[in-house]
CSV table of C-alpha atoms in Angstrom, one decimal:
chain,number,residue,atom,x,y,z
M,230,MET,CA,0.3,-29.4,-28.6
M,231,PRO,CA,-1.6,-30.1,-25.3
M,232,ASP,CA,-3.3,-27.2,-23.5
M,233,LYS,CA,-1.4,-25.7,-20.6
M,234,VAL,CA,-2.5,-26.2,-17.1
M,235,ALA,CA,-3.6,-22.8,-15.6
M,236,ILE,CA,-3.6,-22.4,-11.8
M,237,GLU,CA,-4.6,-19.4,-9.8
M,238,VAL,CA,-1.6,-19.3,-7.5
M,239,TRP,CA,-1.6,-15.8,-6.0
M,240,ASP,CA,-4.9,-14.4,-4.8
M,241,ARG,CA,-5.8,-10.8,-5.0
M,242,TRP,CA,-4.8,-10.2,-1.4
M,243,ILE,CA,-1.2,-11.5,-2.0
M,244,ARG,CA,-0.9,-9.4,-5.2
M,245,LEU,CA,-2.1,-6.2,-3.4
M,246,PHE,CA,0.3,-7.0,-0.5
M,247,HIS,CA,3.2,-7.5,-2.9
M,248,TRP,CA,2.7,-4.4,-5.0
M,249,GLY,CA,1.9,-2.3,-2.0
M,250,LEU,CA,5.1,-3.4,-0.3
M,251,VAL,CA,7.1,-2.6,-3.4
M,252,LEU,CA,5.7,0.9,-3.4
M,253,ALA,CA,6.2,1.4,0.3
M,254,ILE,CA,9.8,0.1,0.2
M,255,LEU,CA,10.7,2.3,-2.8
M,256,PHE,CA,9.2,5.4,-1.0
M,257,SER,CA,11.0,4.4,2.2
M,258,PHE,CA,14.4,4.3,0.4
M,259,TYR,CA,13.6,7.4,-1.5
M,260,THR,CA,13.0,9.4,1.7
M,261,THR,CA,16.5,8.5,3.0
M,262,LYS,CA,18.0,10.3,0.0
M,263,THR,CA,16.0,13.5,0.0
M,264,SER,CA,16.2,16.8,1.8
M,265,ALA,CA,13.5,18.5,3.9
M,266,THR,CA,10.4,19.8,2.3
M,267,PRO,CA,8.6,23.0,3.4
M,268,PHE,CA,6.1,20.9,5.4
M,269,LEU,CA,7.7,17.6,6.3
M,270,PHE,CA,11.1,16.3,7.2
M,271,PRO,CA,12.2,13.2,5.3
M,272,ILE,CA,12.6,11.3,8.6
M,273,GLU,CA,8.9,11.8,9.4
M,274,VAL,CA,7.8,10.6,5.9
M,275,HIS,CA,10.3,7.7,6.1
M,276,ALA,CA,8.7,6.7,9.4
M,277,GLN,CA,5.2,6.9,8.0
M,278,ALA,CA,6.3,4.6,5.1
M,279,GLY,CA,7.7,2.3,7.7
M,280,TYR,CA,4.3,2.2,9.4
M,281,LEU,CA,2.7,1.1,6.2
M,282,VAL,CA,5.3,-1.6,5.7
M,283,ILE,CA,4.5,-2.9,9.2
M,284,GLY,CA,0.8,-3.0,8.4
M,285,LEU,CA,1.5,-4.9,5.2
M,286,LEU,CA,3.8,-7.3,7.0
M,287,VAL,CA,1.2,-7.9,9.7
M,288,PHE,CA,-1.2,-8.8,7.0
M,289,ARG,CA,1.2,-11.1,5.3
M,290,TRP,CA,2.3,-13.0,8.4
M,291,LEU,CA,-1.4,-13.6,9.2
M,292,TRP,CA,-2.3,-14.5,5.7
M,293,GLY,CA,0.6,-16.9,5.6
M,294,VAL,CA,-1.3,-18.9,8.2
M,295,LEU,CA,-4.9,-18.2,7.5
M,296,GLY,CA,-4.9,-17.4,3.8
M,297,SER,CA,-5.5,-19.2,0.5
M,298,ILE,CA,-3.7,-22.5,-0.1
M,299,TYR,CA,-0.7,-21.2,-2.1
M,300,ALA,CA,-0.2,-18.2,0.3
M,301,ARG,CA,0.3,-20.4,3.3
M,302,PHE,CA,3.8,-20.9,4.6
M,303,GLN,CA,3.1,-24.6,5.2
M,304,THR,CA,2.5,-25.0,1.4
M,305,PHE,CA,5.9,-23.6,0.2
M,306,LEU,CA,8.3,-24.2,3.1
M,307,TYR,CA,10.3,-27.4,2.5
M,308,PRO,CA,13.1,-29.1,4.4
M,309,PRO,CA,16.6,-27.7,3.6
M,310,THR,CA,17.5,-31.0,1.9
M,311,LYS,CA,14.8,-30.5,-0.6
M,312,ALA,CA,15.9,-26.9,-1.2
M,313,MET,CA,19.4,-28.2,-1.9
M,314,THR,CA,18.0,-30.8,-4.3
M,315,TYR,CA,16.1,-28.2,-6.2
M,316,SER,CA,19.1,-25.9,-6.3
M,317,LYS,CA,21.1,-28.7,-8.0
M,318,ALA,CA,18.3,-29.3,-10.5
M,319,LEU,CA,18.2,-25.5,-11.2
M,320,ILE,CA,21.9,-25.4,-12.0
M,321,LYS,CA,21.3,-28.2,-14.5
M,322,ARG,CA,18.4,-26.2,-15.9
M,323,LYS,CA,16.0,-29.1,-15.1
M,324,PRO,CA,14.0,-27.9,-12.1
M,325,SER,CA,10.6,-29.3,-11.3
M,326,ALA,CA,7.7,-27.0,-11.8
M,327,TYR,CA,6.0,-25.6,-8.6
M,328,ALA,CA,2.7,-23.7,-8.5
M,329,SER,CA,3.7,-21.8,-5.4
M,330,HIS,CA,7.2,-20.8,-4.4
M,331,ASN,CA,9.8,-23.5,-5.2
M,332,PRO,CA,11.8,-25.0,-2.2
M,333,LEU,CA,14.6,-22.4,-2.7
M,334,GLY,CA,12.3,-19.5,-3.3
M,335,GLY,CA,10.1,-20.3,-0.3
M,336,TRP,CA,13.0,-19.8,2.1
M,337,MET,CA,14.0,-16.7,0.3
M,338,VAL,CA,10.6,-15.3,0.9
M,339,VAL,CA,10.8,-16.0,4.6
M,340,VAL,CA,14.3,-14.5,4.9
M,341,MET,CA,13.1,-11.4,3.1
M,342,LEU,CA,9.9,-11.1,5.3
M,343,LEU,CA,12.1,-11.5,8.5
M,344,SER,CA,14.5,-8.9,7.3
M,345,LEU,CA,11.8,-6.5,6.4
M,346,THR,CA,10.1,-7.1,9.8
M,347,PHE,CA,13.3,-6.4,11.7
M,348,GLN,CA,13.9,-3.3,9.6
M,349,ALA,CA,10.4,-1.9,10.2
M,350,VAL,CA,10.2,-2.8,13.9
M,351,SER,CA,13.7,-1.6,14.8
M,352,GLY,CA,12.8,1.7,13.3
M,353,LEU,CA,10.1,2.1,16.0
M,354,PHE,CA,12.8,2.6,18.6
M,355,LEU,CA,14.9,5.3,16.8
M,356,SER,CA,15.3,9.0,17.0
M,357,ASP,CA,17.2,11.6,15.0
M,358,ASP,CA,17.9,13.5,18.2
M,359,ILE,CA,16.5,16.7,16.7
M,360,PHE,CA,13.0,16.6,15.2
M,361,PHE,CA,11.7,13.1,15.4
M,362,GLN,CA,11.2,10.3,17.9
M,363,ALA,CA,9.6,7.0,16.9
M,364,PRO,CA,6.6,5.7,18.8
M,365,LEU,CA,8.5,3.2,20.9
M,366,TYR,CA,11.7,5.2,21.4
M,367,SER,CA,10.9,6.0,25.1
M,368,LEU,CA,10.8,2.3,25.9
M,369,VAL,CA,14.6,1.8,25.5
M,370,ASN,CA,17.7,3.6,26.7
M,371,ASP,CA,20.0,5.6,24.5
M,372,ALA,CA,22.6,2.8,24.2
M,373,THR,CA,20.0,0.3,23.0
M,374,SER,CA,18.5,2.8,20.5
M,375,SER,CA,22.0,3.5,19.2
M,376,GLN,CA,22.6,-0.3,18.7
M,377,LEU,CA,19.3,-0.7,16.9
M,378,ARG,CA,20.1,2.3,14.7
M,379,THR,CA,23.4,0.5,13.6
M,380,LEU,CA,21.6,-2.7,13.0
M,381,HIS,CA,18.8,-0.8,11.1
M,382,GLN,CA,21.5,0.6,8.8
M,383,TRP,CA,23.2,-2.8,8.3
M,384,ASN,CA,20.0,-4.5,7.6
M,385,SER,CA,19.1,-1.9,5.1
M,386,ASP,CA,22.2,-3.0,3.1
M,387,PHE,CA,21.2,-6.6,3.6
M,388,LEU,CA,17.8,-5.9,2.2
M,389,LEU,CA,19.3,-4.4,-0.9
M,390,ILE,CA,21.2,-7.6,-1.5
M,391,LEU,CA,18.0,-9.7,-1.0
M,392,ILE,CA,16.1,-7.5,-3.4
M,393,GLY,CA,18.9,-7.8,-5.9
M,394,LEU,CA,18.8,-11.6,-5.5
M,395,HIS,CA,15.0,-11.5,-5.9
M,396,LEU,CA,15.3,-9.7,-9.2
M,397,VAL,CA,18.0,-12.1,-10.4
M,398,GLY,CA,15.6,-15.0,-9.5
M,399,LEU,CA,12.9,-13.4,-11.7
M,400,ILE,CA,15.3,-13.2,-14.6
M,401,VAL,CA,16.4,-16.8,-14.2
M,402,HIS,CA,12.9,-18.1,-14.1
M,403,ARG,CA,12.0,-16.0,-17.1
M,404,LEU,CA,14.9,-17.6,-19.0
M,405,LEU,CA,13.5,-21.0,-18.0
M,406,GLY,CA,10.1,-20.1,-19.5
M,407,GLU,CA,8.4,-19.2,-16.2
M,408,PRO,CA,7.3,-15.5,-16.4
M,409,LEU,CA,6.8,-14.8,-12.6
M,410,LEU,CA,6.3,-11.1,-13.1
M,411,ALA,CA,3.3,-11.6,-15.3
M,412,ALA,CA,1.9,-14.2,-12.9
M,413,MET,CA,2.2,-11.8,-10.0
M,414,LEU,CA,0.2,-9.3,-12.0
M,415,ALA,CA,-2.5,-11.7,-13.2
M,416,GLY,CA,-2.4,-14.2,-10.3
M,417,THR,CA,-2.4,-17.2,-12.7
M,418,LYS,CA,0.5,-19.4,-13.7
M,419,ARG,CA,0.5,-21.7,-16.7
M,420,PHE,CA,2.3,-25.1,-16.8
M,421,ASN,CA,2.9,-27.6,-19.5
M,422,GLN,CA,2.0,-30.3,-16.9
M,423,GLN,CA,0.6,-30.5,-13.4
M,424,PRO,CA,3.1,-28.9,-11.0
M,425,VAL,CA,4.5,-31.1,-8.2
M,426,ASP,CA,2.8,-29.1,-5.5
M,427,ALA,CA,-0.6,-28.7,-7.1
M,428,ARG,CA,-3.5,-29.0,-4.6
M,429,SER,CA,-7.1,-27.9,-4.2
M,430,GLU,CA,-8.2,-25.0,-2.0
M,431,PRO,CA,-9.9,-26.4,1.1
M,432,LEU,CA,-11.7,-23.1,1.9
M,433,ASN,CA,-14.6,-21.6,0.1
M,434,ALA,CA,-14.5,-18.0,-1.3
M,435,ALA,CA,-16.8,-16.6,1.5
M,436,MET,CA,-14.5,-18.0,4.2
M,437,LEU,CA,-11.4,-16.6,2.6
M,438,ARG,CA,-13.0,-13.2,2.2
M,439,LEU,CA,-14.0,-13.2,5.9
M,440,ARG,CA,-10.4,-14.2,6.9
M,441,ALA,CA,-9.0,-11.5,4.6
M,442,LEU,CA,-11.2,-8.9,6.2
M,443,GLY,CA,-10.1,-9.9,9.7
M,444,CYS,CA,-6.4,-9.8,8.7
M,445,LEU,CA,-6.9,-6.4,7.0
M,446,LEU,CA,-8.7,-5.0,10.1
M,447,ILE,CA,-5.8,-6.1,12.4
M,448,ALA,CA,-3.2,-4.7,10.0
M,449,ALA,CA,-5.1,-1.4,9.7
M,450,GLY,CA,-5.4,-1.2,13.5
M,451,VAL,CA,-1.7,-1.5,13.9
M,452,VAL,CA,-1.0,1.2,11.3
M,453,VAL,CA,-3.5,3.6,12.9
M,454,TRP,CA,-2.0,3.0,16.4
M,455,LEU,CA,1.5,3.7,15.2
M,456,TRP,CA,0.5,6.7,13.0
M,457,PHE,CA,-1.5,8.5,15.6
């Protein structure tokens, strides 16, 4: 039996982003279901979780342009026709192997990032009319803030649907012999043959670290500005 091809697909920054985002989203949803504590109101903690989500998203949008080869949007975004072709092959249980996100999964990632970005940014313009006003609430009138609150609530439901589809996708790929969860923990995916999108990293490790540091500093600056 031939040795499997091992490819480091998700760098440490992507993995830290992913699991940090999972925790921040879980905490954000949790704070919408809890009552006040002796020191903090859930809306305040919810907002702080949102600031962290914004910081993580700022990093991911930047890393999608400046990051490692398989983290870049240009690597895993394909024309809609290719996504349709992949979908048909998936239904027949004969999909091609991709190192990064497949043509369908790539667009799913972008839709989820856009939805999360809208959710986090729209929250910056909200108020509970009692204890809390978000950092940018004063920049809009009450009618606009009310509309954004409605959209914030609707998008929250949409996000739950996207998260559900994401989990279904993980199960489907596991049944097809591609353990994505394990790969997201270790960063490495193994293939029976070279994936169709296999490519070499054009940047050296030192340059990637420098770019990661720059992206992290920008993201941290945004979080600090919002928090304080």
